[in-house]
Every structure is written in structure tokens, then in C-alpha cells.
């Protein structure tokens, strides 16, 4: 038979090519739109790492809906009627282009529902159709071609991987956000054409009944997956999804919320799918399990101890955990895949597992846990899967009791846990433990859990005992036995994890893994500033020099330390996005209460608030809004900096606190300076020994002003220097290149 002049063999080749193009484009577009829309939402909802995790759970839910639609429509309607329905939905989806993302009102404390609603209203239908395409095309392929349809899953994941890596490295630098939407819409039209061609070719193959579906004799000959298999598929997919999101939350909290740090873990996640489902590619399970066990032990160690490692090493170790942990799950899923007859059901249960992992991390964990406990819980589940073989979770090979010595390692660990807990509680009760102290209690606190981690590695080959050790470490972390200082308060909001801790001499506020303010516990020094805010540092040099009735704006509250630098008659307005920060600052610190200046706290995103403030409202505007070491990139774009300049008086100053362990923000200000032809000054504060005795810590700050003469006066004081020449990276609302800022600040 001939169609459009094509021979039978050419028709088969055309059909195979159409299937490949359709599945590749759908995956490419699916994973290209995620960082695009995530970047837009970061600006609208405050730049927190939780924005991406919320997007991910919505994406996973839409993915599940797409797979459910594919499974239901094929089973209920059959290939021909399903093809008609699918064509109609593809045409309808064109009416939502171009996208306009609404900002919906919702809870300030947790805008999760607002973000999800905005995503559903905007990209819900196109995303769902793209999500359904992978399983649909594989099923169509099995109905019209000979060959393994699961091999197309590698093509799908290859398209996803190319989009994820291409967006931050090529797509965003080349097109930006505004043009990016148009390019995406054009590619969506190409996808629609390829899909319609697939449907035409499928209909022809069905009418001619050319080829029997691959791997299917009759429905009666193929055993349907039972509930144990479905549970195994779901659980493994959920663990892999939870591992991905937990590690992503960890690294974006400690570094920055940016597409590149979302894309890298997700890319590794997809690579493991490609490896697992590609014919001929196989990494021995022994190697995967070994490196997974090592990664679990190391990750638990970093959870128990705040190791200060180079950023490249931290990222490398966590990303290795994502790779080997997800590969363990996905390789087991590939081994347990069913006949093509149940292909759509297989992918549906995988998507349900992925959605459950996302719901646990993005919706349940922030409500239930005050810390990032979803990470060690996920590691425990992953440890369980190391020894779970085959498609049935019920085949967990627990060792039989042959002698009392069988469980001695686990018994030893549990006994050690109890002894350590008692010692630490005793130490806390007698105030013997303090930061920097060296005694038997702190030594035990540090060495025993670390020994448990190493001991767990020794037992990694033994099913049951390894899991017991990991469980004990999880209990150790949950109970807080690993902390030497008294935790006064620990809270978790949409914007991060916060702890208030009492050391021997001070009360400190920790956001994520970074100190963000402290106050002396002794009443005589309670208003004496320390850490970044020491009077000898950049804040003490700028704020007290303002006029007697100065209006000062501060983006970021912390514990309210800057209020202590204000003078009577001055007004300091803090813009804080997280209501929980204000609650902790007022409940556990006294800076706001005892301030001599008038203090006002406005809850909301600082940049959005400042857009409503009249121009030239402030004499000094301070940016101090970093959460942990994460950078709120939308606050430091060229457009944002120009906005801040409009809000200060002609003789005013905009000062930014840029202390960071991982990135050099002077590069962004250097590019802004070149673009706007305005100078920038830099203050690198290295405290003297006497300042360090008073609690001072090193800090870096830059300042800009509407008039260069204002900065000249600051430089003449000797502490501020003109920003020296060097590397520059331009950030705009349309384009942000985070990778180019990695480095350390230098005054040279």
C-alpha cells in the first residue's frame, strides 16, 4: 500500500521518525517551560527556594494527570476515538497562547495555593497534553511498529535533559524571558504538527492491521500487574522524587534560588532514567548500591554537623547522592516494567509516586517539620531500597535470628544513642556545653554520631542492620541530640528554616545554615551590636552618619539589629517578606523594642513594596535580605537597582550587604556601574582582634548613589574604596547568569 507516494518501507521509516520527533519535542517543551515559569514566579513571590519546590509539586501533579488521561482515554475509547479526542484537545490548547501569568491573592505566610492556582490557570492544559504524550506515543508505537516501545522513554528523557541544561546555559542567555515565551510557543506548534502526523499514521496502521503490537499476543496471555508490583513502582518513584526535591531544597537554600541549581539535580534525575531504560546500558547494581550507601552516610553526617566545605565539594557530593540514589530506584523500575499492554498503567503509577514524593516535600514537610527532616527521612527510605530486590517490596531479606550476636551491632548503636542523649541532656541542664568549649560532653556529641555513620557503612552489606543504624541516626537528628547549644525556637515557613539558639554568651538567629544576627544575653551589652553589624563595620559607618530626622529603609529584618544604630528622631522602615522572622525578632530579641529610632515593619516582598513608595523617600536604603546563603536574584537586577536609586534623596545612598561564602556579587554591581555610568564603592571589613572579642565577624558591602559626590565623601573617610576593575556579570529581569558570579570578593 502507498500513502502520498511513499513505499511501505518508507512509510514505516516516516512513522518511526514522526513518533521520535513528537516524543522528543513534548519532553523538550515540558522541561523548558518549567524553569521559564519558575523564573517568573521567583520575582512575583519573593525569590525563596520553596517557590521551585512548589512549582515542582504542581508539575508532578500535572504530569500525573497527563498519564492518567493517557491511560484512561486509551482503555475507555480505544486508539481511534482517543486519537480524535486528543486532536481536539491539542487544537483547544492553542487558545491559551501566549501565556499571561496571573498573580493571585493568597496567604502571605504561605502562597503555595496561589502559586499552584496560577500555574493551573496558565499552563494546565498544554502541560497536561505534553505530559501525556510520552506514554501515548509509546503506546501508539507498540500498536503500529515492531520494537520495544520502552526504548522511546530514553528519547523522551533525552529531550527533557537537553531542555534543562540548555535553558540556563543557552536559552536564557540567548533569548531571555520575553523572547523565550515566543520561541516556546513556536516549538509548541511544531509539536502539534508532529503529533497530528503520528495520529494519521496510527489510524492508517490500524485500518490496515499491518503489524501486531510488539510484545502482545492477546490480552488474555498477558498477566496484569498485581498490587504488590504497583506498590513497588509507586514507592520507588516516590523515593526518587523526594530525594531530588530534598537535595534541591538543601543546595538552593545554601547557595541561591536560580534555574541552574534547579536544573542540575533534575538533569541527573533524568540521566538516571535514560541509563535505566536504554537497551545495552547497565551499571552493576552492586556499584550503585555501594555509592548510594556512602552518599546516605555522608548526607546524614552533614545534617548532624554543619560542615563548612568548599561549594564545589558540597555540590559534588550531594549531586552524586542524587545520581546514584535515583539510579538505584530507576534501574529497579526498569527491571520491573510490565508488558507494553500495561505501559500506560506503568507510567501512571510512576507519576503517582513522583507526585506523592513532591507532596511530601512541598506540602506536608513544611507543615509538619521545623527543620529539613524530609531529607533524612528520604535517606532512610532509600536505605531500605538498597536491600529490596525485584518488583516486590515484600521480599525484603531480613536476616533470621541465629544467635544473639546477629543483632549486636544494632543493639550497640541503640545503647550508644541512649547514653549520648543522657549525657547531652545533663550537659544542657548544667550549662556545661557552649560554643567553642572542649570537654567530654562536646567530644561525645561530635564523635559518637560520626562513629555511628562510619559504623553504618561497615554494615551496608547487611540487610536490616544497615537500616537500623540509619533509623537511629534519624532519631538522633529528630531529637536534637546533635546540638550542643540550647535551641530556644525552631520554626519553618515557606521562606526557610529558622532557629534561635542560646550559646554561653549570646542568643543567635540562624537562617538555614547561616548566622543572621545575634544579641548578647547579658543585659549591660544587650544593645551592643556584634556579627556583621558591629559598629566598626560597614553598617556602623553609614547609618549613624544620617541626619537627625532621616528616613531609612531596610530590605530584610533579621533580628532587627540595625534598629540599634538608629538615633532619636529617625525612622527605620523594615521590609520583611516572612512574617515568621518578625515574630521571632520580637519574641526572642529586644532590638526593635529598645530602639531609640522609630521602627516600622512592613510584611511583603521588598522590591514590590518599594515600587509603591514615593520617589526620594529615603536618605538611606539598605539591602540585607539574604536567606541562609541563598541570593534573592530578583532584588539585584539592573532594573531593581535603578528602582532603589529613585527611592533615595539626591544626597542619599543605597547600600547592599553582599557577604557570601560562595559568590562574588561585586561582579553584578561592576556590570551595573558600566551600564549606568555610575560609580560603586566597596567596604571589605576584616575585624581586628579586639573587634572579634566583641563578636564582630567579617562582612562585605557595596554602595551606590544618585550622585557620585556622595560616594566621594564616603571614600574620603578611608574605609570605603572605589570598586576595582575586574570580572562583571550583568543581571537583568530578563537574564540572570548565576554561574558567572561564583567566586570570592577581592579588594584588588
XYZ file of C-alpha atoms in Angstrom:
748
model
C 0.000 0.000 0.000
C 1.149 3.540 -0.743
C 0.386 6.803 1.070
C 1.293 10.098 -0.629
C 3.525 8.159 -2.995
C 5.540 6.512 -0.218
C 6.509 2.866 -0.304
C 5.683 0.621 2.608
C 9.261 0.706 3.943
C 9.485 4.499 3.651
C 6.160 4.816 5.354
C 7.450 2.749 8.239
C 10.557 4.961 8.488
C 8.437 8.122 8.318
C 6.178 6.756 11.039
C 9.120 5.930 13.304
C 10.629 9.387 12.734
C 7.292 11.085 13.488
C 7.000 9.191 16.766
C 10.556 10.131 17.746
C 10.093 13.830 16.863
C 6.772 14.037 18.695
C 8.042 12.434 21.876
C 11.293 14.441 21.802
C 9.541 17.789 21.302
C 6.953 17.116 24.003
C 9.646 16.276 26.552
C 11.787 19.232 25.468
C 8.903 21.687 25.781
C 7.711 20.143 29.036
C 11.021 20.718 30.782
C 11.769 24.018 29.056
C 8.651 25.686 30.391
C 9.420 24.682 33.973
C 12.487 26.917 34.521
C 10.909 29.699 32.424
C 7.793 29.916 34.523
C 9.765 29.268 37.720
C 11.929 32.335 36.991
C 8.835 34.485 36.578
C 7.329 33.208 39.825
C 10.551 33.861 41.753
C 10.170 37.564 41.053
C 6.485 37.576 41.949
C 6.740 35.530 45.164
C 9.962 36.608 46.794
C 12.837 34.539 45.442
C 12.635 31.743 48.028
C 13.782 28.161 47.285
C 10.286 26.981 48.233
C 8.911 28.607 45.060
C 10.670 25.985 42.943
C 9.594 23.085 45.140
C 6.003 24.341 44.952
C 6.287 24.546 41.176
C 7.678 21.027 41.130
C 4.776 19.534 43.053
C 2.360 21.239 40.663
C 4.342 19.986 37.666
C 4.301 16.475 39.099
C 0.552 16.655 39.685
C 0.016 17.795 36.094
C 2.319 15.019 34.927
C 0.214 12.521 36.856
C -2.946 13.999 35.319
C -1.421 13.629 31.863
C -0.533 9.984 32.431
C -3.979 9.318 33.907
C -5.603 10.872 30.848
C -3.437 8.731 28.533
C -4.264 5.543 30.445
C -7.997 6.236 30.751
C -8.586 7.506 27.219
C -6.845 4.593 25.507
C -8.581 1.980 27.641
C -12.022 3.585 27.536
C -12.122 4.893 23.955
C -9.727 2.709 22.005
C -6.995 4.054 19.689
C -9.226 5.610 17.003
C -11.678 7.571 19.172
C -8.873 8.506 21.536
C -6.958 9.990 18.596
C -9.969 12.186 17.725
C -10.252 13.408 21.324
C -6.531 14.090 21.527
C -6.556 16.095 18.298
C -9.419 18.233 19.578
C -7.608 18.948 22.862
C -4.427 19.908 21.020
C -6.359 22.451 18.954
C -8.113 23.858 22.042
C -4.777 24.281 23.811
C -3.701 26.815 21.181
C -6.197 29.313 22.593
C -4.213 29.721 25.842
C -1.174 31.010 23.924
C 0.552 33.358 24.619
C 0.743 32.772 28.363
C -0.092 35.532 30.823
C 0.796 34.536 34.374
C -1.684 35.931 36.933
C -0.663 36.965 40.444
C -3.411 35.655 42.701
C -4.073 36.935 46.189
C -3.443 34.477 48.967
C -1.769 33.928 52.298
C 1.399 35.990 52.775
C 2.846 33.337 55.066
C 2.365 30.525 52.558
C 1.424 31.434 48.977
C 1.556 27.776 47.912
C -2.084 27.630 46.818
C -1.764 30.922 44.934
C 1.242 29.640 43.003
C -0.447 26.338 42.170
C -3.641 28.093 41.051
C -1.660 30.482 38.833
C 0.146 27.555 37.213
C -3.039 25.557 36.627
C -4.857 28.510 35.069
C -1.935 29.359 32.818
C -0.212 26.191 31.607
C -2.520 23.465 32.913
C -3.923 22.211 29.583
C -0.756 22.468 27.416
C 1.380 20.983 30.181
C -1.052 18.098 30.703
C -1.093 17.301 26.976
C 2.699 17.422 26.793
C 2.863 15.181 29.863
C 0.517 12.620 28.331
C 2.433 12.479 25.063
C 5.267 10.220 26.253
C 3.087 7.281 27.260
C 0.637 7.874 24.393
C 3.326 7.873 21.722
C 4.976 4.776 23.180
C 1.607 3.016 23.145
C 0.916 4.192 19.588
C 4.352 2.918 18.609
C 3.595 -0.529 20.050
C 0.356 -0.585 18.034
C 1.944 0.351 14.707
C 5.627 -0.655 14.820
C 7.751 -3.619 15.799
C 10.248 -2.997 18.559
C 10.455 -2.189 22.258
C 8.375 0.945 22.973
C 10.181 1.473 26.291
C 13.293 2.448 24.285
C 11.442 5.659 23.351
C 11.480 6.568 27.036
C 15.200 7.288 26.636
C 14.350 9.657 23.757
C 11.807 11.393 25.993
C 14.265 11.827 28.831
C 16.928 12.968 26.364
C 14.645 15.799 25.246
C 13.951 16.720 28.861
C 17.661 16.725 29.668
C 18.526 18.918 26.698
C 15.896 21.472 27.750
C 17.034 21.577 31.370
C 20.709 22.045 30.575
C 20.067 24.241 27.563
C 17.869 26.731 29.401
C 20.385 28.236 31.877
C 23.400 27.757 29.602
C 21.997 28.720 26.188
C 18.288 29.501 26.093
C 18.068 32.210 28.776
C 21.325 33.983 27.759
C 20.250 33.959 24.102
C 16.553 34.822 24.375
C 15.748 35.971 27.904
C 12.267 35.608 29.318
C 10.270 37.781 26.932
C 11.562 36.221 23.707
C 11.708 32.806 25.386
C 7.911 32.666 25.620
C 7.608 33.258 21.847
C 10.216 30.623 20.981
C 8.429 28.130 23.207
C 5.090 28.853 21.527
C 6.656 28.323 18.074
C 8.084 24.970 19.107
C 4.690 24.026 20.544
C 3.166 24.494 17.078
C 5.837 22.152 15.659
C 4.949 19.598 18.342
C 1.283 19.859 17.437
C 2.067 19.170 13.771
C 4.224 16.148 14.635
C 1.504 14.777 16.915
C -1.193 15.114 14.268
C 1.068 13.276 11.793
C 1.522 10.468 14.345
C -2.235 10.192 14.713
C -2.716 9.994 10.922
C -0.061 7.273 10.629
C -1.541 5.368 13.571
C -5.024 5.460 12.001
C -3.660 4.105 8.735
C -1.795 1.311 10.513
C -4.906 0.376 12.484
C -7.056 0.258 9.354
C -4.562 -1.936 7.563
C -3.799 -4.053 10.618
C -0.238 -4.272 9.357
C 1.747 -5.237 12.397
C 0.783 -6.989 15.586
C 1.651 -4.844 18.642
C 5.138 -5.645 19.924
C 5.245 -7.896 22.928
C 1.465 -8.526 22.970
C -0.047 -11.840 21.965
C -3.559 -11.364 23.310
C -4.953 -9.623 26.343
C -5.581 -12.999 27.926
C -1.933 -14.073 27.574
C -0.562 -11.071 29.484
C -0.836 -11.116 33.276
C -1.960 -7.815 34.748
C 0.332 -6.207 37.376
C -0.792 -7.037 40.891
C -0.997 -4.643 43.828
C 2.493 -5.563 45.085
C 4.041 -4.544 41.801
C 2.045 -1.328 41.662
C 3.083 -0.519 45.237
C 6.727 -1.194 44.377
C 6.573 1.079 41.329
C 4.920 3.858 43.318
C 7.256 3.637 46.299
C 10.458 3.678 44.240
C 9.232 6.609 42.162
C 8.239 8.485 45.339
C 11.637 7.948 46.979
C 13.490 9.159 43.865
C 11.243 12.222 43.627
C 11.624 13.025 47.321
C 15.403 12.629 47.109
C 15.532 15.027 44.164
C 13.448 17.688 45.924
C 15.170 17.319 49.309
C 18.627 17.795 47.837
C 17.423 20.643 45.610
C 15.973 22.424 48.638
C 19.239 21.910 50.509
C 21.542 23.315 47.839
C 19.258 26.186 46.777
C 18.913 27.218 50.427
C 22.675 27.280 50.880
C 23.591 28.834 47.522
C 20.812 30.538 45.537
C 17.358 30.085 44.050
C 18.150 30.047 40.360
C 17.318 27.876 37.336
C 20.837 26.438 37.078
C 20.629 24.956 40.590
C 17.178 23.548 39.850
C 18.282 22.170 36.508
C 21.412 20.280 37.565
C 19.772 17.873 40.087
C 16.769 17.400 37.812
C 19.109 16.704 34.892
C 20.854 13.980 36.881
C 17.439 12.575 37.766
C 16.608 12.358 34.047
C 20.004 10.899 33.143
C 19.315 8.019 35.523
C 16.053 7.367 33.656
C 17.959 7.339 30.353
C 20.553 4.903 31.694
C 17.951 2.658 33.318
C 15.660 2.365 30.282
C 18.234 2.372 27.462
C 18.994 -1.057 25.963
C 22.609 -2.072 26.414
C 23.426 0.461 29.150
C 23.796 -1.094 32.561
C 25.702 -0.086 35.676
C 26.047 -3.067 38.043
C 23.653 -2.785 40.964
C 26.465 -3.551 43.405
C 28.258 -0.351 42.363
C 25.069 1.712 42.504
C 24.133 0.355 45.938
C 27.649 0.912 47.327
C 27.826 4.554 46.285
C 24.240 5.110 47.438
C 25.133 3.809 50.912
C 28.192 6.084 51.044
C 26.061 9.045 49.950
C 23.448 8.309 52.608
C 26.085 8.191 55.335
C 27.742 11.405 54.178
C 24.451 13.293 53.819
C 23.415 12.275 57.334
C 26.771 13.475 58.628
C 26.230 16.903 57.060
C 22.733 17.005 58.533
C 24.113 16.319 62.008
C 27.089 18.660 61.647
C 27.226 21.981 59.840
C 30.360 21.205 57.839
C 31.838 24.241 56.098
C 33.123 22.728 52.857
C 34.011 24.380 49.531
C 30.910 24.904 47.452
C 32.178 22.672 44.632
C 32.706 19.785 47.058
C 29.316 20.227 48.737
C 27.518 20.345 45.394
C 29.522 17.410 44.051
C 28.727 15.163 46.987
C 25.021 15.985 47.093
C 24.651 15.665 43.325
C 26.422 12.289 43.451
C 23.851 11.187 46.011
C 21.034 12.247 43.668
C 22.614 10.369 40.763
C 23.296 7.051 42.477
C 20.172 7.118 44.659
C 17.845 7.843 41.733
C 19.683 5.355 39.521
C 19.112 2.664 42.153
C 15.368 3.387 42.118
C 15.010 3.786 38.361
C 17.092 0.733 37.436
C 14.869 -1.372 39.683
C 11.829 0.182 37.980
C 13.223 -0.677 34.545
C 13.793 -4.263 35.636
C 10.214 -4.467 36.915
C 8.494 -2.884 33.882
C 5.473 -4.808 32.557
C 4.397 -5.866 29.084
C 3.644 -2.993 26.644
C -0.030 -3.894 27.128
C 0.198 -2.213 30.539
C 2.623 0.547 29.523
C 0.253 3.438 30.279
C -0.593 1.937 33.669
C 3.123 1.626 34.482
C 3.766 5.287 33.745
C 0.654 6.324 35.608
C 1.866 4.653 38.817
C 5.313 6.168 38.323
C 3.734 9.605 38.055
C 1.614 8.952 41.154
C 4.778 8.064 43.057
C 6.523 11.197 41.799
C 3.568 13.337 42.835
C 3.457 11.728 46.289
C 7.149 12.493 46.762
C 6.513 16.087 45.731
C 3.508 16.439 48.021
C 5.528 15.086 50.948
C 8.366 17.544 50.377
C 6.479 20.662 49.321
C 3.178 20.473 51.197
C 3.458 18.067 54.142
C 7.035 18.605 55.350
C 6.807 22.422 55.760
C 3.661 21.979 57.867
C 4.873 19.076 59.998
C 8.620 19.661 60.420
C 10.504 22.664 61.767
C 13.686 21.612 60.003
C 14.674 19.874 56.769
C 13.765 16.457 58.190
C 12.388 15.259 54.867
C 15.995 14.730 53.775
C 16.982 12.152 56.453
C 13.548 10.507 56.200
C 14.063 10.089 52.470
C 17.538 8.716 53.121
C 16.032 6.105 55.436
C 13.585 5.034 52.703
C 16.449 4.919 50.213
C 18.479 2.757 52.603
C 15.540 0.353 52.727
C 15.536 0.103 48.918
C 19.205 -0.868 48.821
C 18.224 -4.333 50.023
C 14.737 -4.548 48.476
C 15.072 -6.742 45.397
C 12.889 -7.234 42.361
C 9.456 -5.817 41.797
C 8.055 -6.717 45.199
C 8.762 -4.661 48.287
C 7.533 -7.575 50.383
C 10.681 -9.532 49.515
C 12.805 -7.628 51.989
C 15.504 -10.081 53.125
C 15.616 -9.527 56.865
C 18.197 -11.871 58.431
C 16.937 -14.695 60.560
C 17.795 -14.779 64.252
C 20.519 -17.404 64.559
C 22.289 -16.105 67.615
C 22.251 -13.173 69.968
C 25.263 -11.796 68.102
C 23.261 -11.251 64.925
C 21.791 -8.014 66.180
C 24.681 -6.922 68.396
C 25.757 -4.070 66.082
C 22.260 -2.611 66.104
C 21.951 -3.112 69.869
C 25.271 -1.320 70.356
C 24.098 1.626 68.269
C 20.831 1.956 70.168
C 22.623 1.792 73.530
C 25.099 4.417 72.374
C 22.219 6.627 71.303
C 20.632 6.440 74.728
C 23.896 7.126 76.587
C 24.735 10.088 74.368
C 21.265 11.549 74.810
C 21.569 11.323 78.589
C 24.981 12.980 78.564
C 23.849 15.852 76.380
C 20.728 16.474 78.416
C 22.875 16.514 81.536
C 25.287 18.942 79.884
C 22.469 21.252 78.844
C 20.914 21.127 82.263
C 24.151 22.159 83.979
C 25.117 24.710 81.251
C 28.420 22.960 80.693
C 28.125 22.967 76.911
C 28.827 26.149 74.973
C 30.132 27.109 71.585
C 33.831 26.514 71.319
C 34.041 24.649 74.608
C 36.079 21.458 74.812
C 35.012 18.855 77.287
C 33.825 15.286 77.392
C 30.260 16.239 76.517
C 31.070 18.097 73.307
C 33.591 15.423 72.332
C 30.946 12.707 72.732
C 28.391 14.852 70.940
C 30.675 15.098 67.929
C 32.374 11.708 67.847
C 29.558 9.292 68.652
C 27.174 10.207 65.795
C 30.109 10.360 63.407
C 31.137 6.912 64.588
C 27.582 5.735 64.008
C 27.768 6.997 60.414
C 31.014 5.128 59.784
C 29.633 2.055 61.529
C 26.633 2.188 59.235
C 28.931 1.974 56.232
C 30.520 -1.161 57.653
C 27.043 -2.707 57.933
C 25.892 -1.520 54.494
C 26.035 -5.048 53.090
C 23.772 -6.433 55.807
C 20.062 -6.067 55.239
C 18.222 -4.944 58.319
C 21.212 -3.819 60.381
C 22.138 -1.002 57.974
C 18.564 0.278 58.080
C 18.515 0.133 61.890
C 21.668 2.255 62.079
C 20.182 4.830 59.685
C 16.958 4.843 61.710
C 18.926 5.504 64.902
C 20.716 8.409 63.239
C 17.365 9.775 62.131
C 16.060 9.571 65.717
C 19.268 11.240 66.889
C 18.664 14.123 64.487
C 14.934 14.459 65.210
C 15.517 14.561 68.961
C 18.175 17.241 68.533
C 20.827 15.296 70.438
C 23.463 16.503 67.973
C 23.185 20.138 69.034
C 25.399 21.319 71.865
C 23.508 24.564 72.418
C 20.014 25.147 73.678
C 17.523 25.646 70.858
C 15.131 28.334 72.069
C 12.904 28.222 68.994
C 12.875 26.399 65.684
C 10.401 27.384 63.008
C 9.854 26.656 59.356
C 7.946 28.821 56.944
C 7.514 28.967 53.190
C 10.669 31.084 53.065
C 13.077 28.923 55.033
C 14.123 27.236 58.268
C 14.976 29.415 61.266
C 16.413 28.670 64.686
C 17.028 30.806 67.743
C 19.880 29.344 69.799
C 21.339 30.270 73.170
C 25.091 29.934 73.438
C 27.010 30.620 76.621
C 27.179 34.367 75.989
C 24.771 35.242 73.198
C 21.446 34.480 71.584
C 21.834 33.885 67.847
C 19.459 33.690 64.904
C 20.320 31.111 62.247
C 18.518 31.131 58.898
C 19.217 27.915 57.016
C 22.888 27.315 57.717
C 23.986 30.922 58.154
C 24.124 33.281 61.132
C 21.785 36.222 60.546
C 22.006 38.160 63.754
C 22.815 37.839 67.422
C 22.385 39.634 70.728
C 24.384 39.481 73.927
C 22.490 37.726 76.667
C 23.930 39.970 79.336
C 21.649 42.992 79.882
C 24.507 45.523 80.013
C 25.551 44.693 76.460
C 22.161 43.788 75.016
C 22.211 46.706 72.558
C 25.888 46.323 71.666
C 25.965 45.038 68.121
C 28.062 42.077 67.005
C 28.497 39.787 63.970
C 28.009 41.640 60.660
C 26.504 44.661 62.385
C 29.422 45.626 64.623
C 29.803 49.439 64.768
C 33.254 49.187 63.171
C 31.784 47.513 60.082
C 30.008 48.991 57.057
C 26.621 49.373 58.766
C 28.100 51.248 61.707
C 29.955 53.514 59.301
C 26.911 54.524 57.253
C 23.741 54.530 59.343
C 24.840 56.733 62.293
C 26.018 59.444 59.866
C 22.499 60.116 58.626
C 20.709 63.335 59.596
C 18.722 63.605 62.806
C 15.356 63.098 61.102
C 16.471 60.656 58.422
C 14.106 58.167 56.830
C 15.896 54.822 56.483
C 14.613 51.794 54.578
C 15.924 48.265 55.170
C 15.013 45.303 52.943
C 15.320 42.322 55.299
C 14.694 42.352 59.034
C 16.766 39.559 60.561
C 16.588 40.105 64.321
C 16.267 43.874 63.887
C 19.930 44.571 64.684
C 20.064 47.724 62.565
C 17.417 49.308 64.764
C 20.094 49.673 67.451
C 22.092 52.028 65.202
C 19.212 54.458 64.800
C 19.024 57.779 66.646
C 16.024 59.568 68.188
C 14.023 61.337 65.502
C 14.993 58.887 62.786
C 12.548 56.410 61.274
C 13.683 52.968 60.170
C 11.253 51.007 58.000
C 11.999 47.309 57.593
C 10.593 45.399 54.620
C 10.416 41.711 55.515
C 8.840 39.052 53.316
C 8.463 36.406 56.048
C 6.070 37.135 58.948
C 7.794 34.411 60.985
C 11.027 36.423 61.017
C 9.251 39.375 62.624
C 7.618 37.068 65.177
C 10.977 35.603 66.210
C 12.676 39.008 66.237
C 10.069 40.492 68.577
C 9.661 37.413 70.774
C 13.308 36.490 71.351
C 15.303 39.696 70.735
C 14.918 43.243 72.042
C 16.387 45.429 69.284
C 13.004 46.523 67.936
C 11.563 47.106 71.388
C 14.531 49.078 72.734
C 15.371 51.063 69.596
C 15.815 54.805 70.043
C 14.619 55.439 66.492
C 11.041 54.860 65.399
C 10.791 51.399 63.807
C 8.181 50.126 61.345
C 7.969 46.595 59.922
C 6.176 46.077 56.611
C 5.447 42.454 55.670
C 5.881 41.697 51.976
C 8.462 41.461 49.208
C 10.812 44.439 49.479
C 11.016 45.187 45.772
C 7.248 45.087 45.326
C 6.763 47.351 48.357
C 9.340 49.867 47.131
C 7.517 50.186 43.814
C 4.642 51.721 45.803
C 6.835 54.042 47.883
C 7.131 57.664 46.615
C 10.413 58.571 44.918
C 13.136 60.185 47.070
C 11.501 58.834 50.233
C 14.686 57.645 51.980
C 18.006 59.101 52.907
C 19.477 55.615 53.200
C 18.222 52.340 51.729
C 19.889 49.092 52.883
C 19.561 45.695 51.160
C 20.107 42.902 53.686
C 17.711 40.210 52.508
C 19.782 37.067 52.048
C 18.242 33.866 53.455
C 20.982 31.456 54.505
C 23.491 31.961 51.663
C 20.715 31.956 49.064
C 20.705 35.040 46.846
C 17.386 36.779 46.077
C 18.428 37.380 42.482
C 15.354 39.453 41.628
C 16.464 42.072 44.182
C 19.806 42.655 42.462
C 18.970 43.049 38.780
C 19.734 46.219 36.864
C 16.063 47.244 36.945
C 15.870 46.657 40.713
C 18.997 48.719 41.450
C 17.666 51.576 39.334
C 14.409 51.401 41.264
C 16.297 51.735 44.560
C 18.162 54.813 43.320
C 14.858 56.524 42.556
C 13.704 55.916 46.117
C 16.580 57.766 47.815
C 17.064 61.512 48.053
C 19.625 63.292 45.827
C 22.248 63.021 48.578
C 21.127 59.545 49.642
C 22.838 56.166 49.482
C 21.773 52.622 48.545
C 23.870 50.086 50.449
C 23.855 46.329 49.848
C 25.167 43.682 52.232
C 26.855 41.129 49.928
C 28.653 38.812 52.377
C 28.501 35.321 50.914
C 30.591 32.188 51.111
C 30.102 31.141 47.519
C 29.520 34.025 45.102
C 31.083 37.394 44.314
C 28.268 39.900 43.968
C 30.686 42.733 43.140
C 30.633 41.352 39.586
C 26.945 42.242 39.284
C 27.497 45.758 40.630
C 30.509 46.214 38.335
C 28.316 45.434 35.305
C 25.610 47.779 36.589
C 28.206 50.518 37.024
C 29.380 50.135 33.433
C 25.822 50.121 32.081
C 24.603 53.144 34.078
C 27.901 55.059 34.085
C 27.712 55.464 37.855
C 30.415 54.517 40.393
C 30.253 51.881 43.127
C 32.164 51.797 46.413
C 33.185 48.709 48.369
C 33.810 48.085 52.079
C 35.629 44.846 52.980
C 35.501 44.624 56.752
C 38.075 42.448 58.484
C 37.601 42.835 62.243
C 40.565 43.495 64.477
C 41.309 41.088 67.352
C 39.572 43.443 69.789
C 36.526 43.663 67.480
C 36.439 39.878 67.290
C 36.431 39.723 71.074
C 33.267 41.827 70.854
C 31.666 39.304 68.494
C 32.411 41.005 65.164
C 32.564 38.881 62.018
C 33.928 39.758 58.545
C 31.453 41.376 56.171
C 31.340 42.879 52.691
C 29.157 45.739 51.483
C 28.804 47.924 48.410
C 27.106 51.287 47.996
C 25.704 53.286 45.089
C 24.208 56.767 44.995
C 22.350 59.093 42.602
C 25.308 61.493 42.705
C 28.988 60.401 42.704
C 29.895 63.217 45.109
C 28.065 61.372 47.876
C 30.283 58.334 47.390
C 33.397 60.548 47.219
C 32.697 61.666 50.783
C 32.461 58.024 51.895
C 35.763 57.157 50.206
C 37.477 60.127 51.863
C 36.742 58.513 55.243
C 39.256 55.791 54.414
C 37.101 52.671 54.929
C 35.263 52.625 51.632
C 37.170 52.096 48.357
C 36.173 52.563 44.758
C 35.114 49.206 43.337
C 38.212 47.978 41.476
C 38.140 46.716 37.872
C 37.510 43.021 37.387
C 35.018 40.486 36.102
C 31.485 41.718 35.548
C 28.168 39.918 35.087
C 25.051 41.799 34.065
C 21.813 40.703 35.706
C 18.501 41.923 34.343
C 14.914 40.877 34.933
C 15.165 39.116 31.568
C 18.528 37.371 32.040
C 20.392 36.137 35.128
C 23.676 34.211 34.941
C 24.390 32.820 38.389
C 27.329 30.610 37.406
C 29.388 33.625 36.370
C 29.233 35.045 39.911
C 30.822 32.078 41.683
C 33.974 33.225 43.416
C 35.174 35.322 46.338
C 35.186 39.073 46.833
C 38.541 40.779 46.375
C 39.534 44.363 47.004
C 42.271 44.152 44.388
